[in-house]
Amino acid sequence: MAFTDTGSRILAAVRKNQAQQLSLLLEQNLDYGRRFINEYRDDIGRSLIMIGSSKNSVEAVEVLLQVEGIDVNAHSSNSGQTALMISAGKGYLGMCEKLLSKGKAVVDYRSFDGWSASFFCVFHNHEKILKLLLARNVDVNLADAQGQTPLIVA
């Protein structure tokens, strides 16, 4: 997909958590905006929802979650991480709640090295996020590529 000025402005709105600007851009360029949001990947393979999650752009991500065809479980092409994994690792509780409630993020999705969101939050000591994931029936017994589980890492 060609990267246009509109694409640059959509990307900037996500990075800067400018939900109103993002909504306006989508209204004015619906077809292009929908395709761009669903197809764009940065140089490390992250989708827009992953970029927004890494910046804790909660309001912008909420706009993205309303776009037809958005894949909340899209994974980075270089690591296999998802938006939920990124948010869990950074301690962004509100973002995790948004991805789980509105986005229907899969709690046990695993990166290429076998880590799920629960690994990231226990490794970085984000207890509230672990409680949130446990309430969503996360499997803390899933082992990574080295045979470790989130319980062992904790």
Short mmCIF file of N, CA and C in Angstrom, two decimals:
data_model
loop_
_atom_site.label_atom_id
_atom_site.label_comp_id
_atom_site.label_asym_id
_atom_site.label_seq_id
_atom_site.Cartn_x
_atom_site.Cartn_y
_atom_site.Cartn_z
N MET A 1 0.84 -1.17 0.00
CA MET A 1 0.00 0.00 0.00
C MET A 1 0.89 1.24 0.00
N ALA A 2 0.52 2.20 -0.81
CA ALA A 2 1.29 3.44 -0.90
C ALA A 2 1.11 4.27 0.38
N PHE A 3 2.21 4.79 0.85
CA PHE A 3 2.22 5.62 2.06
C PHE A 3 2.01 7.07 1.61
N THR A 4 0.85 7.63 1.91
CA THR A 4 0.50 8.98 1.48
C THR A 4 0.58 9.95 2.64
N ASP A 5 0.31 11.22 2.33
CA ASP A 5 0.23 12.24 3.39
C ASP A 5 -0.84 11.86 4.41
N THR A 6 -1.95 11.34 3.93
CA THR A 6 -3.01 10.92 4.85
C THR A 6 -2.51 9.80 5.77
N GLY A 7 -1.76 8.86 5.21
CA GLY A 7 -1.18 7.80 6.03
C GLY A 7 -0.25 8.34 7.09
N SER A 8 0.58 9.32 6.71
CA SER A 8 1.48 9.95 7.68
C SER A 8 0.71 10.62 8.79
N ARG A 9 -0.38 11.27 8.44
CA ARG A 9 -1.19 11.97 9.44
C ARG A 9 -1.92 10.98 10.35
N ILE A 10 -2.37 9.86 9.81
CA ILE A 10 -3.00 8.82 10.63
C ILE A 10 -1.98 8.26 11.62
N LEU A 11 -0.80 7.94 11.13
CA LEU A 11 0.26 7.42 11.99
C LEU A 11 0.62 8.41 13.10
N ALA A 12 0.75 9.68 12.76
CA ALA A 12 1.06 10.70 13.75
C ALA A 12 -0.04 10.82 14.80
N ALA A 13 -1.29 10.75 14.37
CA ALA A 13 -2.42 10.85 15.30
C ALA A 13 -2.42 9.68 16.28
N VAL A 14 -2.06 8.49 15.81
CA VAL A 14 -1.98 7.33 16.70
C VAL A 14 -0.84 7.52 17.69
N ARG A 15 0.32 7.91 17.20
CA ARG A 15 1.49 8.07 18.07
C ARG A 15 1.28 9.14 19.14
N LYS A 16 0.56 10.20 18.78
CA LYS A 16 0.37 11.33 19.69
C LYS A 16 -0.96 11.26 20.46
N ASN A 17 -1.67 10.16 20.31
CA ASN A 17 -2.96 9.95 20.99
C ASN A 17 -3.97 11.04 20.67
N GLN A 18 -4.05 11.40 19.40
CA GLN A 18 -4.97 12.43 18.93
C GLN A 18 -6.21 11.75 18.34
N ALA A 19 -7.06 11.29 19.23
CA ALA A 19 -8.24 10.51 18.81
C ALA A 19 -9.19 11.32 17.93
N GLN A 20 -9.40 12.58 18.27
CA GLN A 20 -10.31 13.41 17.48
C GLN A 20 -9.77 13.60 16.07
N GLN A 21 -8.48 13.88 15.94
CA GLN A 21 -7.84 14.04 14.64
C GLN A 21 -7.92 12.73 13.85
N LEU A 22 -7.68 11.62 14.51
CA LEU A 22 -7.74 10.31 13.87
C LEU A 22 -9.15 10.03 13.36
N SER A 23 -10.16 10.31 14.17
CA SER A 23 -11.55 10.11 13.75
C SER A 23 -11.88 10.96 12.53
N LEU A 24 -11.44 12.21 12.53
CA LEU A 24 -11.70 13.11 11.41
C LEU A 24 -11.02 12.61 10.13
N LEU A 25 -9.78 12.18 10.25
CA LEU A 25 -9.07 11.63 9.09
C LEU A 25 -9.79 10.42 8.53
N LEU A 26 -10.30 9.56 9.40
CA LEU A 26 -11.00 8.37 8.95
C LEU A 26 -12.33 8.72 8.28
N GLU A 27 -13.02 9.70 8.82
CA GLU A 27 -14.28 10.14 8.20
C GLU A 27 -14.04 10.69 6.80
N GLN A 28 -12.97 11.43 6.62
CA GLN A 28 -12.67 12.06 5.34
C GLN A 28 -12.07 11.10 4.32
N ASN A 29 -11.46 10.04 4.78
CA ASN A 29 -10.74 9.10 3.91
C ASN A 29 -11.05 7.67 4.31
N LEU A 30 -12.31 7.33 4.40
CA LEU A 30 -12.72 6.06 4.99
C LEU A 30 -12.08 4.84 4.34
N ASP A 31 -12.18 4.70 3.04
CA ASP A 31 -11.63 3.51 2.39
C ASP A 31 -10.12 3.41 2.54
N TYR A 32 -9.42 4.51 2.23
CA TYR A 32 -7.97 4.50 2.38
C TYR A 32 -7.59 4.29 3.84
N GLY A 33 -8.26 5.00 4.76
CA GLY A 33 -7.95 4.89 6.18
C GLY A 33 -8.12 3.48 6.68
N ARG A 34 -9.19 2.83 6.30
CA ARG A 34 -9.44 1.44 6.73
C ARG A 34 -8.33 0.53 6.22
N ARG A 35 -7.98 0.66 4.94
CA ARG A 35 -6.92 -0.18 4.37
C ARG A 35 -5.58 0.11 5.06
N PHE A 36 -5.28 1.39 5.25
CA PHE A 36 -4.01 1.77 5.87
C PHE A 36 -3.91 1.21 7.29
N ILE A 37 -4.96 1.36 8.06
CA ILE A 37 -4.95 0.88 9.44
C ILE A 37 -4.78 -0.63 9.51
N ASN A 38 -5.36 -1.33 8.57
CA ASN A 38 -5.28 -2.79 8.60
C ASN A 38 -4.01 -3.34 7.96
N GLU A 39 -3.35 -2.56 7.11
CA GLU A 39 -2.19 -3.08 6.37
C GLU A 39 -0.84 -2.50 6.81
N TYR A 40 -0.82 -1.33 7.41
CA TYR A 40 0.44 -0.68 7.74
C TYR A 40 1.26 -1.48 8.74
N ARG A 41 2.57 -1.56 8.50
CA ARG A 41 3.54 -2.14 9.44
C ARG A 41 4.77 -1.24 9.42
N ASP A 42 5.34 -0.96 10.61
CA ASP A 42 6.55 -0.15 10.66
C ASP A 42 7.77 -1.02 10.37
N ASP A 43 8.96 -0.46 10.54
CA ASP A 43 10.18 -1.18 10.18
C ASP A 43 10.48 -2.39 11.05
N ILE A 44 9.80 -2.53 12.19
CA ILE A 44 9.97 -3.75 13.00
C ILE A 44 8.69 -4.59 13.00
N GLY A 45 7.83 -4.32 12.04
CA GLY A 45 6.67 -5.17 11.81
C GLY A 45 5.47 -4.93 12.70
N ARG A 46 5.39 -3.75 13.34
CA ARG A 46 4.26 -3.47 14.23
C ARG A 46 3.12 -2.81 13.47
N SER A 47 1.91 -3.23 13.79
CA SER A 47 0.71 -2.62 13.24
C SER A 47 0.41 -1.32 13.98
N LEU A 48 -0.54 -0.54 13.48
CA LEU A 48 -0.90 0.72 14.14
C LEU A 48 -1.42 0.49 15.55
N ILE A 49 -2.19 -0.57 15.76
CA ILE A 49 -2.71 -0.83 17.10
C ILE A 49 -1.57 -1.17 18.06
N MET A 50 -0.53 -1.80 17.56
CA MET A 50 0.64 -2.09 18.39
C MET A 50 1.43 -0.82 18.68
N ILE A 51 1.56 0.05 17.70
CA ILE A 51 2.26 1.32 17.90
C ILE A 51 1.50 2.16 18.93
N GLY A 52 0.19 2.25 18.78
CA GLY A 52 -0.63 2.99 19.74
C GLY A 52 -0.52 2.42 21.14
N SER A 53 -0.49 1.12 21.24
CA SER A 53 -0.36 0.46 22.54
C SER A 53 1.00 0.74 23.16
N SER A 54 2.04 0.77 22.35
CA SER A 54 3.39 1.03 22.89
C SER A 54 3.54 2.46 23.39
N LYS A 55 2.71 3.38 22.89
CA LYS A 55 2.73 4.78 23.31
C LYS A 55 1.67 5.08 24.37
N ASN A 56 0.90 4.06 24.74
CA ASN A 56 -0.22 4.20 25.69
C ASN A 56 -1.25 5.22 25.18
N SER A 57 -1.49 5.20 23.89
CA SER A 57 -2.45 6.09 23.24
C SER A 57 -3.85 5.48 23.33
N VAL A 58 -4.39 5.46 24.54
CA VAL A 58 -5.65 4.75 24.81
C VAL A 58 -6.80 5.26 23.94
N GLU A 59 -6.97 6.57 23.85
CA GLU A 59 -8.10 7.12 23.10
C GLU A 59 -7.95 6.84 21.60
N ALA A 60 -6.74 6.94 21.06
CA ALA A 60 -6.51 6.64 19.65
C ALA A 60 -6.75 5.16 19.37
N VAL A 61 -6.30 4.30 20.26
CA VAL A 61 -6.53 2.86 20.09
C VAL A 61 -8.02 2.55 20.14
N GLU A 62 -8.76 3.25 20.97
CA GLU A 62 -10.20 3.05 21.00
C GLU A 62 -10.82 3.36 19.64
N VAL A 63 -10.34 4.40 18.97
CA VAL A 63 -10.81 4.71 17.62
C VAL A 63 -10.43 3.58 16.66
N LEU A 64 -9.20 3.11 16.75
CA LEU A 64 -8.74 2.02 15.88
C LEU A 64 -9.59 0.77 16.07
N LEU A 65 -9.98 0.49 17.31
CA LEU A 65 -10.76 -0.72 17.59
C LEU A 65 -12.14 -0.69 16.93
N GLN A 66 -12.58 0.48 16.52
CA GLN A 66 -13.87 0.61 15.86
C GLN A 66 -13.79 0.43 14.34
N VAL A 67 -12.57 0.36 13.81
CA VAL A 67 -12.37 0.23 12.37
C VAL A 67 -12.68 -1.20 11.93
N GLU A 68 -13.47 -1.31 10.91
CA GLU A 68 -13.84 -2.62 10.38
C GLU A 68 -12.59 -3.41 9.97
N GLY A 69 -12.51 -4.64 10.43
CA GLY A 69 -11.42 -5.52 10.06
C GLY A 69 -10.16 -5.41 10.91
N ILE A 70 -10.17 -4.53 11.91
CA ILE A 70 -8.97 -4.38 12.74
C ILE A 70 -8.66 -5.69 13.46
N ASP A 71 -7.39 -6.05 13.46
CA ASP A 71 -6.96 -7.29 14.12
C ASP A 71 -6.22 -6.93 15.40
N VAL A 72 -6.91 -6.98 16.52
CA VAL A 72 -6.31 -6.64 17.81
C VAL A 72 -5.22 -7.64 18.19
N ASN A 73 -5.23 -8.81 17.58
CA ASN A 73 -4.23 -9.83 17.87
C ASN A 73 -3.13 -9.91 16.82
N ALA A 74 -3.05 -8.88 15.97
CA ALA A 74 -1.96 -8.83 14.99
C ALA A 74 -0.64 -8.90 15.75
N HIS A 75 0.34 -9.57 15.16
CA HIS A 75 1.62 -9.71 15.84
C HIS A 75 2.75 -9.10 15.01
N SER A 76 3.77 -8.65 15.71
CA SER A 76 4.94 -8.08 15.06
C SER A 76 5.63 -9.16 14.25
N SER A 77 6.05 -8.81 13.04
CA SER A 77 6.69 -9.80 12.18
C SER A 77 8.10 -10.17 12.64
N ASN A 78 8.70 -9.37 13.53
CA ASN A 78 10.04 -9.74 13.98
C ASN A 78 10.07 -10.43 15.34
N SER A 79 9.02 -10.24 16.18
CA SER A 79 9.04 -10.84 17.52
C SER A 79 7.82 -11.70 17.81
N GLY A 80 6.74 -11.44 17.09
CA GLY A 80 5.50 -12.15 17.36
C GLY A 80 4.69 -11.53 18.49
N GLN A 81 5.13 -10.40 19.02
CA GLN A 81 4.40 -9.76 20.11
C GLN A 81 3.13 -9.10 19.58
N THR A 82 2.13 -9.02 20.47
CA THR A 82 0.87 -8.36 20.16
C THR A 82 0.75 -7.08 20.98
N ALA A 83 -0.28 -6.30 20.68
CA ALA A 83 -0.53 -5.06 21.43
C ALA A 83 -0.71 -5.36 22.92
N LEU A 84 -1.40 -6.45 23.25
CA LEU A 84 -1.61 -6.80 24.65
C LEU A 84 -0.28 -7.14 25.34
N MET A 85 0.59 -7.84 24.67
CA MET A 85 1.90 -8.17 25.25
C MET A 85 2.70 -6.91 25.52
N ILE A 86 2.70 -6.00 24.55
CA ILE A 86 3.44 -4.75 24.70
C ILE A 86 2.90 -3.96 25.89
N SER A 87 1.59 -3.82 25.95
CA SER A 87 0.95 -3.06 27.03
C SER A 87 1.18 -3.70 28.39
N ALA A 88 1.10 -5.03 28.44
CA ALA A 88 1.33 -5.74 29.70
C ALA A 88 2.77 -5.55 30.18
N GLY A 89 3.72 -5.58 29.27
CA GLY A 89 5.11 -5.41 29.62
C GLY A 89 5.45 -4.00 30.08
N LYS A 90 4.74 -3.03 29.54
CA LYS A 90 5.00 -1.63 29.90
C LYS A 90 4.19 -1.17 31.11
N GLY A 91 3.27 -2.01 31.56
CA GLY A 91 2.48 -1.67 32.74
C GLY A 91 1.29 -0.76 32.45
N TYR A 92 0.80 -0.76 31.24
CA TYR A 92 -0.32 0.09 30.84
C TYR A 92 -1.65 -0.61 31.12
N LEU A 93 -2.09 -0.52 32.36
CA LEU A 93 -3.31 -1.21 32.80
C LEU A 93 -4.53 -0.78 31.98
N GLY A 94 -4.74 0.52 31.82
CA GLY A 94 -5.89 1.01 31.07
C GLY A 94 -5.90 0.51 29.63
N MET A 95 -4.73 0.45 29.01
CA MET A 95 -4.64 -0.06 27.64
C MET A 95 -4.99 -1.55 27.60
N CYS A 96 -4.47 -2.29 28.57
CA CYS A 96 -4.79 -3.73 28.62
C CYS A 96 -6.29 -3.93 28.78
N GLU A 97 -6.91 -3.15 29.64
CA GLU A 97 -8.36 -3.26 29.84
C GLU A 97 -9.10 -2.97 28.54
N LYS A 98 -8.68 -1.94 27.82
CA LYS A 98 -9.32 -1.56 26.56
C LYS A 98 -9.17 -2.67 25.53
N LEU A 99 -7.97 -3.21 25.39
CA LEU A 99 -7.72 -4.27 24.41
C LEU A 99 -8.52 -5.52 24.71
N LEU A 100 -8.68 -5.81 25.99
CA LEU A 100 -9.42 -7.01 26.38
C LEU A 100 -10.92 -6.82 26.28
N SER A 101 -11.43 -5.67 26.67
CA SER A 101 -12.89 -5.47 26.69
C SER A 101 -13.44 -5.10 25.32
N LYS A 102 -12.88 -4.09 24.69
CA LYS A 102 -13.40 -3.64 23.40
C LYS A 102 -12.76 -4.38 22.24
N GLY A 103 -11.53 -4.79 22.40
CA GLY A 103 -10.80 -5.39 21.31
C GLY A 103 -10.81 -6.89 21.27
N LYS A 104 -11.23 -7.50 22.35
CA LYS A 104 -11.27 -8.96 22.44
C LYS A 104 -9.89 -9.60 22.20
N ALA A 105 -8.87 -8.99 22.80
CA ALA A 105 -7.52 -9.54 22.68
C ALA A 105 -7.46 -10.94 23.31
N VAL A 106 -6.70 -11.82 22.70
CA VAL A 106 -6.52 -13.19 23.19
C VAL A 106 -5.43 -13.18 24.25
N VAL A 107 -5.76 -13.59 25.47
CA VAL A 107 -4.81 -13.51 26.58
C VAL A 107 -3.66 -14.50 26.46
N ASP A 108 -3.88 -15.62 25.82
CA ASP A 108 -2.84 -16.64 25.74
C ASP A 108 -2.11 -16.68 24.40
N TYR A 109 -2.30 -15.66 23.56
CA TYR A 109 -1.54 -15.60 22.31
C TYR A 109 -0.06 -15.55 22.67
N ARG A 110 0.77 -16.20 21.89
CA ARG A 110 2.19 -16.31 22.25
C ARG A 110 3.10 -15.72 21.18
N SER A 111 4.17 -15.08 21.64
CA SER A 111 5.16 -14.52 20.73
C SER A 111 6.00 -15.66 20.15
N PHE A 112 6.93 -15.30 19.28
CA PHE A 112 7.76 -16.33 18.64
C PHE A 112 8.61 -17.10 19.64
N ASP A 113 8.97 -16.48 20.77
CA ASP A 113 9.75 -17.20 21.79
C ASP A 113 8.87 -17.88 22.84
N GLY A 114 7.55 -17.84 22.62
CA GLY A 114 6.62 -18.55 23.50
C GLY A 114 6.06 -17.75 24.65
N TRP A 115 6.38 -16.47 24.71
CA TRP A 115 5.87 -15.64 25.81
C TRP A 115 4.47 -15.14 25.49
N SER A 116 3.62 -15.12 26.51
CA SER A 116 2.28 -14.53 26.42
C SER A 116 2.30 -13.23 27.23
N ALA A 117 1.18 -12.52 27.23
CA ALA A 117 1.09 -11.27 28.00
C ALA A 117 1.41 -11.51 29.48
N SER A 118 1.06 -12.67 30.01
CA SER A 118 1.33 -12.94 31.42
C SER A 118 2.84 -13.00 31.71
N PHE A 119 3.63 -13.51 30.77
CA PHE A 119 5.09 -13.50 30.94
C PHE A 119 5.60 -12.06 31.06
N PHE A 120 5.14 -11.21 30.14
CA PHE A 120 5.63 -9.83 30.12
C PHE A 120 5.28 -9.08 31.41
N CYS A 121 4.06 -9.28 31.90
CA CYS A 121 3.70 -8.51 33.12
C CYS A 121 4.38 -9.08 34.36
N VAL A 122 4.60 -10.38 34.48
CA VAL A 122 5.31 -10.88 35.66
C VAL A 122 6.79 -10.54 35.59
N PHE A 123 7.38 -10.56 34.41
CA PHE A 123 8.79 -10.22 34.26
C PHE A 123 9.06 -8.78 34.68
N HIS A 124 8.09 -7.90 34.41
CA HIS A 124 8.24 -6.48 34.74
C HIS A 124 7.49 -6.08 36.01
N ASN A 125 7.00 -7.07 36.75
CA ASN A 125 6.34 -6.84 38.05
C ASN A 125 5.09 -5.96 37.97
N HIS A 126 4.23 -6.24 37.03
CA HIS A 126 2.97 -5.50 36.90
C HIS A 126 1.82 -6.36 37.44
N GLU A 127 1.70 -6.37 38.75
CA GLU A 127 0.76 -7.23 39.47
C GLU A 127 -0.70 -6.97 39.08
N LYS A 128 -1.08 -5.72 38.94
CA LYS A 128 -2.48 -5.40 38.60
C LYS A 128 -2.86 -5.95 37.24
N ILE A 129 -1.92 -5.92 36.31
CA ILE A 129 -2.21 -6.47 34.99
C ILE A 129 -2.31 -7.99 35.06
N LEU A 130 -1.46 -8.62 35.87
CA LEU A 130 -1.57 -10.07 36.03
C LEU A 130 -2.94 -10.43 36.60
N LYS A 131 -3.42 -9.67 37.58
CA LYS A 131 -4.75 -9.93 38.14
C LYS A 131 -5.83 -9.79 37.07
N LEU A 132 -5.68 -8.78 36.22
CA LEU A 132 -6.62 -8.60 35.12
C LEU A 132 -6.61 -9.80 34.18
N LEU A 133 -5.43 -10.27 33.84
CA LEU A 133 -5.31 -11.44 32.96
C LEU A 133 -5.84 -12.70 33.63
N LEU A 134 -5.59 -12.85 34.91
CA LEU A 134 -6.11 -14.02 35.64
C LEU A 134 -7.64 -14.01 35.65
N ALA A 135 -8.23 -12.83 35.74
CA ALA A 135 -9.69 -12.72 35.69
C ALA A 135 -10.23 -13.12 34.32
N ARG A 136 -9.36 -13.07 33.31
CA ARG A 136 -9.73 -13.48 31.94
C ARG A 136 -9.27 -14.90 31.64
N ASN A 137 -8.93 -15.65 32.69
CA ASN A 137 -8.56 -17.07 32.59
C ASN A 137 -7.28 -17.32 31.80
N VAL A 138 -6.29 -16.45 31.98
CA VAL A 138 -5.00 -16.68 31.35
C VAL A 138 -4.42 -18.00 31.87
N ASP A 139 -3.74 -18.73 31.01
CA ASP A 139 -3.12 -20.00 31.42
C ASP A 139 -1.68 -19.72 31.85
N VAL A 140 -1.44 -19.68 33.15
CA VAL A 140 -0.10 -19.40 33.67
C VAL A 140 0.81 -20.63 33.63
N ASN A 141 0.31 -21.72 33.10
CA ASN A 141 1.12 -22.93 32.99
C ASN A 141 1.65 -23.16 31.58
N LEU A 142 1.37 -22.24 30.65
CA LEU A 142 1.92 -22.36 29.30
C LEU A 142 3.42 -22.09 29.35
N ALA A 143 4.20 -23.00 28.81
CA ALA A 143 5.66 -22.87 28.85
C ALA A 143 6.17 -22.17 27.59
N ASP A 144 7.27 -21.43 27.77
CA ASP A 144 7.91 -20.78 26.62
C ASP A 144 8.87 -21.76 25.94
N ALA A 145 9.67 -21.27 25.01
CA ALA A 145 10.58 -22.13 24.25
C ALA A 145 11.63 -22.81 25.13
N GLN A 146 11.93 -22.24 26.31
CA GLN A 146 12.90 -22.85 27.23
C GLN A 146 12.23 -23.70 28.31
N GLY A 147 10.92 -23.85 28.23
CA GLY A 147 10.20 -24.67 29.20
C GLY A 147 9.78 -23.93 30.46
N GLN A 148 9.98 -22.60 30.50
CA GLN A 148 9.58 -21.81 31.67
C GLN A 148 8.14 -21.38 31.53
N THR A 149 7.49 -21.22 32.68
CA THR A 149 6.13 -20.71 32.73
C THR A 149 6.14 -19.34 33.42
N PRO A 150 5.07 -18.57 33.30
CA PRO A 150 5.03 -17.29 34.04
C PRO A 150 5.24 -17.48 35.54
N LEU A 151 4.78 -18.58 36.09
CA LEU A 151 4.96 -18.84 37.53
C LEU A 151 6.44 -19.01 37.88
N ILE A 152 7.19 -19.64 37.01
CA ILE A 152 8.63 -19.81 37.25
C ILE A 152 9.33 -18.47 37.14
N VAL A 153 8.96 -17.67 36.13
CA VAL A 153 9.58 -16.36 35.92
C VAL A 153 9.30 -15.45 37.11
N ALA A 154 8.06 -15.54 37.64
CA ALA A 154 7.67 -14.69 38.77
C ALA A 154 8.52 -15.03 39.98
#
